[in-house]
Each structure stands twice: as C-alpha cells, then as structure tokens.
mmCIF file of C-alpha atoms and ligand atoms in Angstrom:
data_model
loop_
_atom_site.group_PDB
_atom_site.id
_atom_site.type_symbol
_atom_site.label_atom_id
_atom_site.label_comp_id
_atom_site.label_asym_id
_atom_site.label_seq_id
_atom_site.Cartn_x
_atom_site.Cartn_y
_atom_site.Cartn_z
ATOM 1 C CA ASP A 1 29.056 -9.113 31.403
ATOM 2 C CA PRO A 2 32.189 -8.049 29.159
ATOM 3 C CA SER A 3 29.763 -5.909 26.953
ATOM 4 C CA LEU A 4 29.046 -3.733 29.778
ATOM 5 C CA LYS A 5 32.659 -3.454 30.931
ATOM 6 C CA GLN A 6 33.601 -2.539 27.320
ATOM 7 C CA MET A 7 30.871 0.166 27.255
ATOM 8 C CA ALA A 8 31.730 1.443 30.574
ATOM 9 C CA SER A 9 35.349 1.900 29.245
ATOM 10 C CA ARG A 10 34.093 3.698 26.230
ATOM 11 C CA MET A 11 32.128 5.882 28.347
ATOM 12 C CA SER A 12 35.213 7.022 30.268
ATOM 13 C CA VAL A 13 36.520 8.473 27.024
ATOM 14 C CA ASN A 14 33.763 10.690 26.495
ATOM 15 C CA PRO A 15 31.721 10.577 30.037
ATOM 16 C CA LYS A 16 29.332 13.770 28.790
ATOM 17 C CA LYS A 17 27.225 12.342 25.699
ATOM 18 C CA MET A 18 26.132 8.839 25.419
ATOM 19 C CA LYS A 19 25.566 7.791 21.604
ATOM 20 C CA LEU A 20 22.348 6.272 20.779
ATOM 21 C CA GLY A 21 21.673 4.889 17.254
ATOM 22 C CA VAL A 22 17.982 4.842 16.265
ATOM 23 C CA ALA A 23 17.082 2.713 13.123
ATOM 24 C CA VAL A 24 13.563 4.019 12.371
ATOM 25 C CA VAL A 25 11.390 1.647 10.363
ATOM 26 C CA GLY A 26 9.695 3.892 7.919
ATOM 27 C CA SER A 27 7.091 6.814 7.489
ATOM 28 C CA GLU A 28 3.927 4.549 6.536
ATOM 29 C CA SER A 29 1.441 5.980 8.840
ATOM 30 C CA SER A 30 0.636 8.858 11.103
ATOM 31 C CA TRP A 31 1.585 6.625 14.064
ATOM 32 C CA ARG A 32 4.907 6.278 12.796
ATOM 33 C CA ALA A 33 5.259 9.989 12.503
ATOM 34 C CA ALA A 34 4.151 10.498 16.169
ATOM 35 C CA ASN A 35 6.437 7.730 17.177
ATOM 36 C CA THR A 36 9.727 9.285 15.512
ATOM 37 C CA GLU A 37 8.822 12.643 16.843
ATOM 38 C CA SER A 38 8.561 11.353 20.498
ATOM 39 C CA ILE A 39 11.949 9.868 20.327
ATOM 40 C CA LYS A 40 13.449 12.961 18.748
ATOM 41 C CA ASN A 41 11.832 15.204 21.515
ATOM 42 C CA ALA A 42 13.042 13.031 24.339
ATOM 43 C CA ALA A 43 16.541 12.870 23.100
ATOM 44 C CA ALA A 44 16.489 16.323 22.536
ATOM 45 C CA GLN A 45 15.607 17.368 26.112
ATOM 46 C CA ASP A 46 18.420 15.014 27.582
ATOM 47 C CA LEU A 47 21.703 16.525 27.224
ATOM 48 C CA GLY A 48 23.493 13.286 28.138
ATOM 49 C CA ILE A 49 22.313 11.972 24.727
ATOM 50 C CA ASP A 50 23.706 12.106 21.261
ATOM 51 C CA LEU A 51 20.924 10.914 18.971
ATOM 52 C CA ILE A 52 21.889 9.406 15.460
ATOM 53 C CA MET A 53 18.521 8.485 13.845
ATOM 54 C CA GLN A 54 18.108 6.976 10.150
ATOM 55 C CA ASN A 55 15.145 5.939 8.442
ATOM 56 C CA ALA A 56 14.900 2.598 6.613
ATOM 57 C CA GLU A 57 11.833 3.807 4.762
ATOM 58 C CA GLY A 58 10.167 0.389 5.131
ATOM 59 C CA SER A 59 13.285 -1.716 3.756
ATOM 60 C CA GLN A 60 14.646 -4.584 6.048
ATOM 61 C CA ASP A 61 17.930 -4.655 4.027
ATOM 62 C CA LYS A 62 18.234 -0.686 4.667
ATOM 63 C CA GLN A 63 17.502 -1.276 8.263
ATOM 64 C CA ILE A 64 20.320 -4.085 8.747
ATOM 65 C CA GLU A 65 22.712 -1.596 6.877
ATOM 66 C CA ILE A 66 21.848 1.242 9.234
ATOM 67 C CA ILE A 67 22.578 -1.065 12.249
ATOM 68 C CA ARG A 68 25.910 -2.201 10.746
ATOM 69 C CA SER A 69 26.665 1.592 10.263
ATOM 70 C CA PHE A 70 25.958 2.201 14.142
ATOM 71 C CA ILE A 71 28.167 -0.875 14.932
ATOM 72 C CA GLN A 72 31.059 0.714 12.876
ATOM 73 C CA GLN A 73 30.464 4.190 14.579
ATOM 74 C CA ARG A 74 30.658 2.188 17.984
ATOM 75 C CA VAL A 75 27.626 3.740 19.408
ATOM 76 C CA ASP A 76 26.919 2.751 22.983
ATOM 77 C CA VAL A 77 23.350 1.676 22.571
ATOM 78 C CA ILE A 78 21.167 0.736 19.483
ATOM 79 C CA ALA A 79 17.302 0.979 19.604
ATOM 80 C CA PHE A 80 15.103 0.014 16.462
ATOM 81 C CA THR A 81 11.758 -1.085 15.401
ATOM 82 C CA PRO A 82 12.306 -4.380 13.395
ATOM 83 C CA ILE A 83 10.103 -3.840 10.370
ATOM 84 C CA VAL A 84 9.104 -7.568 10.243
ATOM 85 C CA GLU A 85 9.923 -10.366 12.772
ATOM 86 C CA SER A 86 12.473 -12.379 11.107
ATOM 87 C CA GLY A 87 16.071 -12.059 9.575
ATOM 88 C CA TRP A 88 18.006 -10.363 12.326
ATOM 89 C CA ASP A 89 20.079 -13.043 13.788
ATOM 90 C CA ASP A 90 23.176 -11.931 12.016
ATOM 91 C CA VAL A 91 23.207 -8.343 12.418
ATOM 92 C CA LEU A 92 22.165 -8.566 16.182
ATOM 93 C CA ALA A 93 24.966 -11.308 16.832
ATOM 94 C CA GLU A 94 27.489 -8.679 15.435
ATOM 95 C CA ALA A 95 26.029 -6.001 17.690
ATOM 96 C CA LYS A 96 26.683 -8.474 20.707
ATOM 97 C CA VAL A 97 30.110 -9.156 19.622
ATOM 98 C CA ALA A 98 30.701 -5.463 19.475
ATOM 99 C CA GLY A 99 29.247 -5.167 23.146
ATOM 100 C CA ILE A 100 26.387 -2.804 22.022
ATOM 101 C CA PRO A 101 23.199 -3.640 23.820
ATOM 102 C CA VAL A 102 19.934 -3.456 21.576
ATOM 103 C CA ILE A 103 16.516 -2.213 22.611
ATOM 104 C CA LEU A 104 13.548 -3.318 20.591
ATOM 105 C CA THR A 105 10.930 -0.786 20.353
ATOM 106 C CA ASP A 106 7.254 -1.166 19.223
ATOM 107 C CA ARG A 107 7.670 -4.427 17.407
ATOM 108 C CA LYS A 108 9.394 -7.651 18.387
ATOM 109 C CA VAL A 109 11.665 -10.063 16.716
ATOM 110 C CA LYS A 110 11.673 -13.967 16.185
ATOM 111 C CA LEU A 111 15.215 -15.233 16.878
ATOM 112 C CA GLU A 112 17.220 -18.288 17.649
ATOM 113 C CA ASP A 113 19.204 -16.609 20.430
ATOM 114 C CA ASP A 114 17.083 -14.331 22.454
ATOM 115 C CA SER A 115 20.141 -13.008 24.446
ATOM 116 C CA LEU A 116 20.782 -10.753 21.308
ATOM 117 C CA TRP A 117 18.492 -8.018 22.557
ATOM 118 C CA THR A 118 18.099 -6.630 25.941
ATOM 119 C CA THR A 119 14.716 -5.187 26.290
ATOM 120 C CA PHE A 120 11.373 -4.456 24.398
ATOM 121 C CA ILE A 121 9.428 -1.397 24.998
ATOM 122 C CA GLY A 122 6.183 -1.345 23.320
ATOM 123 C CA SER A 123 2.457 -2.671 23.282
ATOM 124 C CA ASP A 124 0.903 -5.900 23.523
ATOM 125 C CA PHE A 125 -0.638 -6.440 20.064
ATOM 126 C CA VAL A 126 -2.217 -9.587 20.674
ATOM 127 C CA GLU A 127 -4.399 -7.956 23.553
ATOM 128 C CA GLU A 128 -5.162 -5.024 20.980
ATOM 129 C CA GLY A 129 -6.539 -7.469 18.518
ATOM 130 C CA ARG A 130 -8.537 -9.221 21.428
ATOM 131 C CA ARG A 131 -9.802 -5.622 22.302
ATOM 132 C CA ALA A 132 -11.060 -4.928 18.858
ATOM 133 C CA ALA A 133 -12.985 -8.153 18.845
ATOM 134 C CA ARG A 134 -14.380 -7.893 22.188
ATOM 135 C CA TRP A 135 -15.848 -4.304 21.269
ATOM 136 C CA LEU A 136 -17.308 -6.145 18.157
ATOM 137 C CA VAL A 137 -18.978 -8.870 20.381
ATOM 138 C CA GLU A 138 -20.470 -6.174 22.559
ATOM 139 C CA HIS A 139 -21.755 -4.221 19.727
ATOM 140 C CA LYS A 140 -22.884 -7.043 17.406
ATOM 141 C CA PRO A 141 -24.236 -5.042 14.325
ATOM 142 C CA VAL A 142 -26.836 -7.751 13.225
ATOM 143 C CA SER A 143 -28.620 -10.896 14.978
ATOM 144 C CA GLY A 144 -27.453 -13.133 12.069
ATOM 145 C CA GLU A 145 -24.098 -14.156 10.997
ATOM 146 C CA THR A 146 -21.890 -10.894 11.158
ATOM 147 C CA GLN A 147 -19.463 -10.900 8.231
ATOM 148 C CA ILE A 148 -16.022 -9.321 8.618
ATOM 149 C CA VAL A 149 -13.537 -8.107 6.197
ATOM 150 C CA GLU A 150 -10.034 -7.675 7.960
ATOM 151 C CA LEU A 151 -7.196 -5.387 6.298
ATOM 152 C CA GLN A 152 -3.919 -6.710 7.713
ATOM 153 C CA GLY A 153 -0.612 -4.612 8.043
ATOM 154 C CA THR A 154 2.833 -4.963 6.825
ATOM 155 C CA ALA A 155 3.028 -9.000 6.059
ATOM 156 C CA GLY A 156 5.485 -10.612 8.629
ATOM 157 C CA SER A 157 5.340 -7.725 10.935
ATOM 158 C CA ALA A 158 4.579 -8.466 14.741
ATOM 159 C CA PRO A 159 1.474 -5.820 14.874
ATOM 160 C CA ALA A 160 -0.048 -7.517 11.840
ATOM 161 C CA ILE A 161 0.607 -11.282 13.017
ATOM 162 C CA GLU A 162 -0.359 -10.551 16.594
ATOM 163 C CA ARG A 163 -3.506 -8.415 16.105
ATOM 164 C CA ARG A 164 -4.843 -10.895 13.808
ATOM 165 C CA GLN A 165 -4.115 -13.497 16.170
ATOM 166 C CA GLY A 166 -5.752 -11.853 19.129
ATOM 167 C CA PHE A 167 -8.769 -10.724 16.864
ATOM 168 C CA GLU A 168 -9.469 -14.517 15.935
ATOM 169 C CA GLU A 169 -8.749 -15.911 19.414
ATOM 170 C CA VAL A 170 -11.837 -13.933 20.746
ATOM 171 C CA LEU A 171 -14.110 -14.280 17.744
ATOM 172 C CA THR A 172 -13.684 -18.094 17.859
ATOM 173 C CA GLN A 173 -15.032 -17.913 21.513
ATOM 174 C CA ASN A 174 -18.169 -16.112 20.227
ATOM 175 C CA ALA A 175 -20.680 -17.565 17.645
ATOM 176 C CA GLY A 176 -22.046 -15.624 14.746
ATOM 177 C CA PHE A 177 -18.827 -13.916 13.561
ATOM 178 C CA ARG A 178 -17.154 -14.740 10.198
ATOM 179 C CA VAL A 179 -14.027 -13.165 8.422
ATOM 180 C CA ILE A 180 -14.974 -13.343 4.787
ATOM 181 C CA ALA A 181 -12.061 -11.943 3.208
ATOM 182 C CA SER A 182 -8.471 -11.083 5.135
ATOM 183 C CA GLU A 183 -6.540 -9.183 2.969
ATOM 184 C CA VAL A 184 -2.644 -8.216 3.249
ATOM 185 C CA GLY A 185 -1.889 -4.543 3.319
ATOM 186 C CA ASP A 186 0.955 -2.448 4.504
ATOM 187 C CA PHE A 187 -0.361 0.048 7.165
ATOM 188 C CA THR A 188 -0.762 2.937 4.713
ATOM 189 C CA THR A 189 -3.975 4.650 3.437
ATOM 190 C CA GLU A 190 -3.567 3.661 0.097
ATOM 191 C CA SER A 191 -3.449 -0.054 0.753
ATOM 192 C CA GLY A 192 -6.379 0.097 2.951
ATOM 193 C CA GLN A 193 -8.560 1.893 0.000
ATOM 194 C CA GLN A 194 -7.300 -0.607 -3.070
ATOM 195 C CA LEU A 195 -8.038 -3.674 -0.752
ATOM 196 C CA MET A 196 -11.448 -2.328 0.295
ATOM 197 C CA SER A 197 -12.670 -1.399 -3.130
ATOM 198 C CA LYS A 198 -11.442 -4.689 -4.384
ATOM 199 C CA VAL A 199 -13.530 -6.650 -1.999
ATOM 200 C CA LEU A 200 -16.479 -4.568 -2.628
ATOM 201 C CA GLN A 201 -16.376 -4.705 -6.256
ATOM 202 C CA GLN A 202 -16.245 -8.400 -5.838
ATOM 203 C CA GLY A 203 -19.802 -8.103 -4.506
ATOM 204 C CA ALA A 204 -19.075 -8.891 -0.735
ATOM 205 C CA ILE A 205 -20.788 -6.446 1.275
ATOM 206 C CA PRO A 206 -19.424 -7.022 4.829
ATOM 207 C CA GLN A 207 -21.334 -5.796 8.172
ATOM 208 C CA VAL A 208 -17.989 -4.931 9.607
ATOM 209 C CA VAL A 209 -14.208 -3.841 8.375
ATOM 210 C CA PHE A 210 -11.230 -4.545 10.899
ATOM 211 C CA ALA A 211 -8.289 -2.743 9.854
ATOM 212 C CA HIS A 212 -4.943 -3.259 11.569
ATOM 213 C CA ASN A 213 -4.195 0.480 11.785
ATOM 214 C CA ASP A 214 -6.282 3.836 11.485
ATOM 215 C CA ASP A 215 -4.350 4.874 8.135
ATOM 216 C CA MET A 216 -5.760 1.632 6.318
ATOM 217 C CA ALA A 217 -9.086 2.102 8.008
ATOM 218 C CA LEU A 218 -9.342 5.684 6.574
ATOM 219 C CA GLY A 219 -8.446 4.214 3.071
ATOM 220 C CA ALA A 220 -11.525 1.626 3.396
ATOM 221 C CA ILE A 221 -13.696 4.508 4.454
ATOM 222 C CA LYS A 222 -12.981 6.131 1.275
ATOM 223 C CA ALA A 223 -13.769 3.194 -0.759
ATOM 224 C CA ILE A 224 -16.927 2.505 1.041
ATOM 225 C CA GLU A 225 -17.859 6.137 0.214
ATOM 226 C CA GLN A 226 -17.061 5.808 -3.383
ATOM 227 C CA MET A 227 -19.516 2.733 -3.425
ATOM 228 C CA GLY A 228 -22.279 4.698 -2.240
ATOM 229 C CA LEU A 229 -22.283 3.432 1.125
ATOM 230 C CA LYS A 230 -21.983 5.110 4.445
ATOM 231 C CA PRO A 231 -18.937 3.894 6.648
ATOM 232 C CA GLY A 232 -19.861 3.759 10.396
ATOM 233 C CA LYS A 233 -23.377 3.090 9.548
ATOM 234 C CA ASP A 234 -23.986 0.621 6.519
ATOM 235 C CA ILE A 235 -20.605 -0.822 7.320
ATOM 236 C CA ILE A 236 -19.201 -0.582 10.916
ATOM 237 C CA VAL A 237 -15.347 0.115 10.747
ATOM 238 C CA ILE A 238 -12.903 -0.577 13.602
ATOM 239 C CA SER A 239 -9.121 -0.104 13.576
ATOM 240 C CA VAL A 240 -5.950 0.255 15.809
ATOM 241 C CA ASP A 241 -3.755 3.126 16.924
ATOM 242 C CA ALA A 242 -6.346 5.840 18.048
ATOM 243 C CA THR A 243 -4.508 8.626 16.263
ATOM 244 C CA LYS A 244 -5.891 12.189 15.874
ATOM 245 C CA LEU A 245 -7.137 11.066 12.396
ATOM 246 C CA ALA A 246 -9.149 8.400 14.070
ATOM 247 C CA PHE A 247 -10.729 10.978 16.265
ATOM 248 C CA GLN A 248 -11.664 13.019 13.473
ATOM 249 C CA ALA A 249 -13.371 10.015 11.764
ATOM 250 C CA MET A 250 -15.105 9.026 14.777
ATOM 251 C CA LEU A 251 -16.499 12.539 15.283
ATOM 252 C CA ALA A 252 -17.641 12.507 11.796
ATOM 253 C CA GLY A 253 -19.390 9.160 12.486
ATOM 254 C CA LYS A 254 -17.261 7.160 9.823
ATOM 255 C CA LEU A 255 -15.278 5.266 12.115
ATOM 256 C CA ASN A 256 -16.825 3.333 15.074
ATOM 257 C CA MET A 257 -14.014 2.563 17.363
ATOM 258 C CA SER A 258 -10.179 2.564 17.632
ATOM 259 C CA VAL A 259 -7.948 0.498 19.867
ATOM 260 C CA GLU A 260 -5.307 2.599 21.418
ATOM 261 C CA CYS A 261 -1.530 1.867 20.415
ATOM 262 C CA ASN A 262 0.615 4.300 22.205
ATOM 263 C CA PRO A 263 3.627 5.647 19.752
ATOM 264 C CA LEU A 264 5.059 8.024 22.578
ATOM 265 C CA LEU A 265 7.673 5.645 23.360
ATOM 266 C CA GLY A 266 10.426 8.301 23.283
ATOM 267 C CA PRO A 267 10.886 8.944 27.006
ATOM 268 C CA GLN A 268 10.824 5.262 27.942
ATOM 269 C CA ILE A 269 13.442 4.426 25.220
ATOM 270 C CA ILE A 270 15.767 7.287 26.455
ATOM 271 C CA LYS A 271 15.526 6.033 29.970
ATOM 272 C CA ALA A 272 16.105 2.722 29.186
ATOM 273 C CA ALA A 273 19.080 3.523 26.920
ATOM 274 C CA LYS A 274 20.666 5.619 29.656
ATOM 275 C CA ASP A 275 19.970 2.942 32.280
ATOM 276 C CA LEU A 276 21.920 0.449 29.950
ATOM 277 C CA ALA A 277 24.786 2.679 29.575
ATOM 278 C CA THR A 278 25.540 3.045 33.247
ATOM 279 C CA GLY A 279 25.064 -0.624 33.519
ATOM 280 C CA LYS A 280 21.835 -0.617 35.417
ATOM 281 C CA GLU A 281 19.458 -3.679 35.184
ATOM 282 C CA ILE A 282 16.307 -2.875 33.151
ATOM 283 C CA PRO A 283 13.134 -4.978 32.778
ATOM 284 C CA VAL A 284 13.138 -7.253 29.607
ATOM 285 C CA ASN A 285 9.583 -6.153 28.778
ATOM 286 C CA ILE A 286 8.372 -2.595 29.100
ATOM 287 C CA ILE A 287 4.523 -2.580 28.027
ATOM 288 C CA THR A 288 2.751 0.672 27.423
ATOM 289 C CA ALA A 289 -0.659 1.146 28.956
ATOM 290 C CA GLU A 290 -3.508 1.601 26.779
ATOM 291 C CA SER A 291 -7.364 1.607 26.185
ATOM 292 C CA ILE A 292 -9.983 1.778 23.437
ATOM 293 C CA PHE A 293 -11.751 4.988 22.078
ATOM 294 C CA SER A 294 -15.239 4.897 20.364
ATOM 295 C CA GLN A 295 -17.705 7.536 19.030
ATOM 296 C CA GLU A 296 -19.638 7.702 22.290
ATOM 297 C CA THR A 297 -16.376 8.976 24.113
ATOM 298 C CA ALA A 298 -14.434 10.474 21.008
ATOM 299 C CA LYS A 299 -15.796 14.039 21.713
ATOM 300 C CA ARG A 300 -14.728 13.849 25.425
ATOM 301 C CA ASP A 301 -11.338 12.328 24.802
ATOM 302 C CA VAL A 302 -10.361 14.277 21.676
ATOM 303 C CA THR A 303 -9.047 17.247 23.893
ATOM 304 C CA THR A 304 -6.531 15.190 25.643
ATOM 305 C CA ARG A 305 -4.757 13.494 22.991
ATOM 306 C CA LYS A 306 -1.237 14.338 22.119
ATOM 307 C CA TYR A 307 -0.904 12.415 18.622
HETATM 308 C C1 GZL B 401 2.149 -0.735 16.092
HETATM 309 C C2 GZL B 401 3.133 0.019 15.022
HETATM 310 C C3 GZL B 401 2.203 -0.010 13.604
HETATM 311 C C4 GZL B 401 1.038 0.931 13.774
HETATM 312 C C5 GZL B 401 0.840 1.425 12.394
HETATM 313 O O1 GZL B 401 3.022 -0.502 17.252
HETATM 314 O O2 GZL B 401 4.177 -0.910 14.634
HETATM 315 O O3 GZL B 401 3.086 0.403 12.561
HETATM 316 O O4 GZL B 401 0.022 0.399 14.391
HETATM 317 C C6 GZL B 401 2.415 1.526 12.248
HETATM 318 O O5 GZL B 401 0.092 2.408 12.262
HETATM 319 O O6 GZL B 401 2.611 1.435 10.613
#
C-alpha cells in the first residue's frame, strides 16, 4: 500500500515521534470531556507520540478545516469523531491521497468509499438502544400501555440514529409500549430540559423518558421537578453513557438506569495509531465492552467508576 510506504519514509526522517492529529468533536457533554481527557492522557504517557489536538466545538465545517490542517502539517495518522455521519467524502479522500490513514473514534461515517478510513474504535450504539429497551421491558412500570418520550441526541449523529434504531427494534417486539413524542436535542443538559418542559406543558405526562445521553436525562429531570413531579418515581428516566453524574442521579433516586457508553478510548486509539504508523495490520472494528447500571447496583458500582 503506497500510503504505508510514504508514511514509513516520513518516519525515517524523524523515527522518534509519530505525529497524531486528533480532531475532537466538541464539549457538549461530560462524556465528551472524559473521552478527550482519555486521549490526552494516553498520548502523554507515550513518548513516541506527538499529539496535535484541536476541538471543532460542534461544527462539522470546523472539523473538516482541522483535518485539512492536519493534512497540510503532514501528520502520520488522523483520528477523529465525526460529529455527524455524512459529508466526509472529500476531506477523507484528500487524506488518502496524502497517504495519511484515518481512525474513526466513537462515531461512524456514511461514505461512498469505505476505504477512506482504516479502523473504527468505539461502541455499538444500536446495542445500547436495545439494552435500554430490554431494561424497560423487564421493568414495565404500568400494566396498560406504557407511554414513552424519547429525547434524541444530535441530529444526523451515529449515536442518535443508532440508539433510536435499537430502542425501537426491541420495543416493536414487545406489546404495550408507545413512543408518544420523540424530540431532537443535541446531547446537552439544556436541550433535555427545554424539550421535556415543552412536552410536559403540552399536557402529555409519559410513564417513561428515554434520553440518548445522561446530560439530556439530567435536563429532563430538572423539567420534571419543575412540574412538581418526582423523576424516577412518577416518571421513569433512563439514559445512555453511565457517567458520574448519572450515578449521582441514580443514588438520589431520580434516574432509574443508564446504559454504559465507554469514553475511555485513549489507550486503544494510541495503540491503533502506533500500529498503523509501523505498518501493522489492525482490526477494522474495535468495539469497547459495556454493560448497564441501575439504581439497585449504583451504590455498589459507583466506587469503581473512572468517569
Ligand atoms: C457516544 C458519544 C455521545 C455520548 C454523548 O459515543 O458520541 O456524544 O453518548 C456525547 O454524551 O455527546
């Protein structure tokens, strides 16, 4: 593969440090902060890595600009979390022409030509959505029809698209569940609170809220309390990420369950980048192991959490 040969020759110029360009998607959630920290820490512990990290702050245009700057700087490997699935064909084709392999971290892309990226390191979001629905089926709060409000993450992002897909797939296999409203948020606490207030003020009191991440769930919890209702009791609240904030909400009885989405991808990203730079073959998909956490186990598990 010519790109590997070009990279190997570049390495001969400066065999010590391997330049890794990381285009961070943004800072919208506590999950994101833990993910960024994990990459920084893993790179700092490896003397062979020269990390160049830039934050796109939620803008796809900015993220494309950052990747173009990495190509101009002739980094050895590019790793990034595509904020949304589409719109990457041109810039990733430029990276391929420059002989720079691309690692997708956390979120996937939809491309005409899948040879434009080398490996994906992250979670199975569809399975995360299925796990949320399976927990709900096992803990059905009412015997009649269970009405659900869904708070979606960033429109067009893989986690939002795939968590919704997995959630609906399991619900359609079980009678007695109906999503009465599915609102598009952006993984922030503010969007969760605004959307939940809007739904409640329209007079629709669901039995369950399914938020695509903990930050939106925490916002929904605030909105539920503002309506004089008890989150976790009057309205079951479930989400994804299982961050420290979610554990605190579960210990307070306001959140019922959170599906883990592991942000600590740093070590796997650094290892994959170094393997790529030395021409080693690496798996196309590196999926992180995850589980779910509920109020019943939150007290026991909170002590072992790292984010
Ligand atoms: C999922 C990640 C999502 C988190 C959100 O892996 O992309 O983005 O679930 C974050 O908290 O904003």
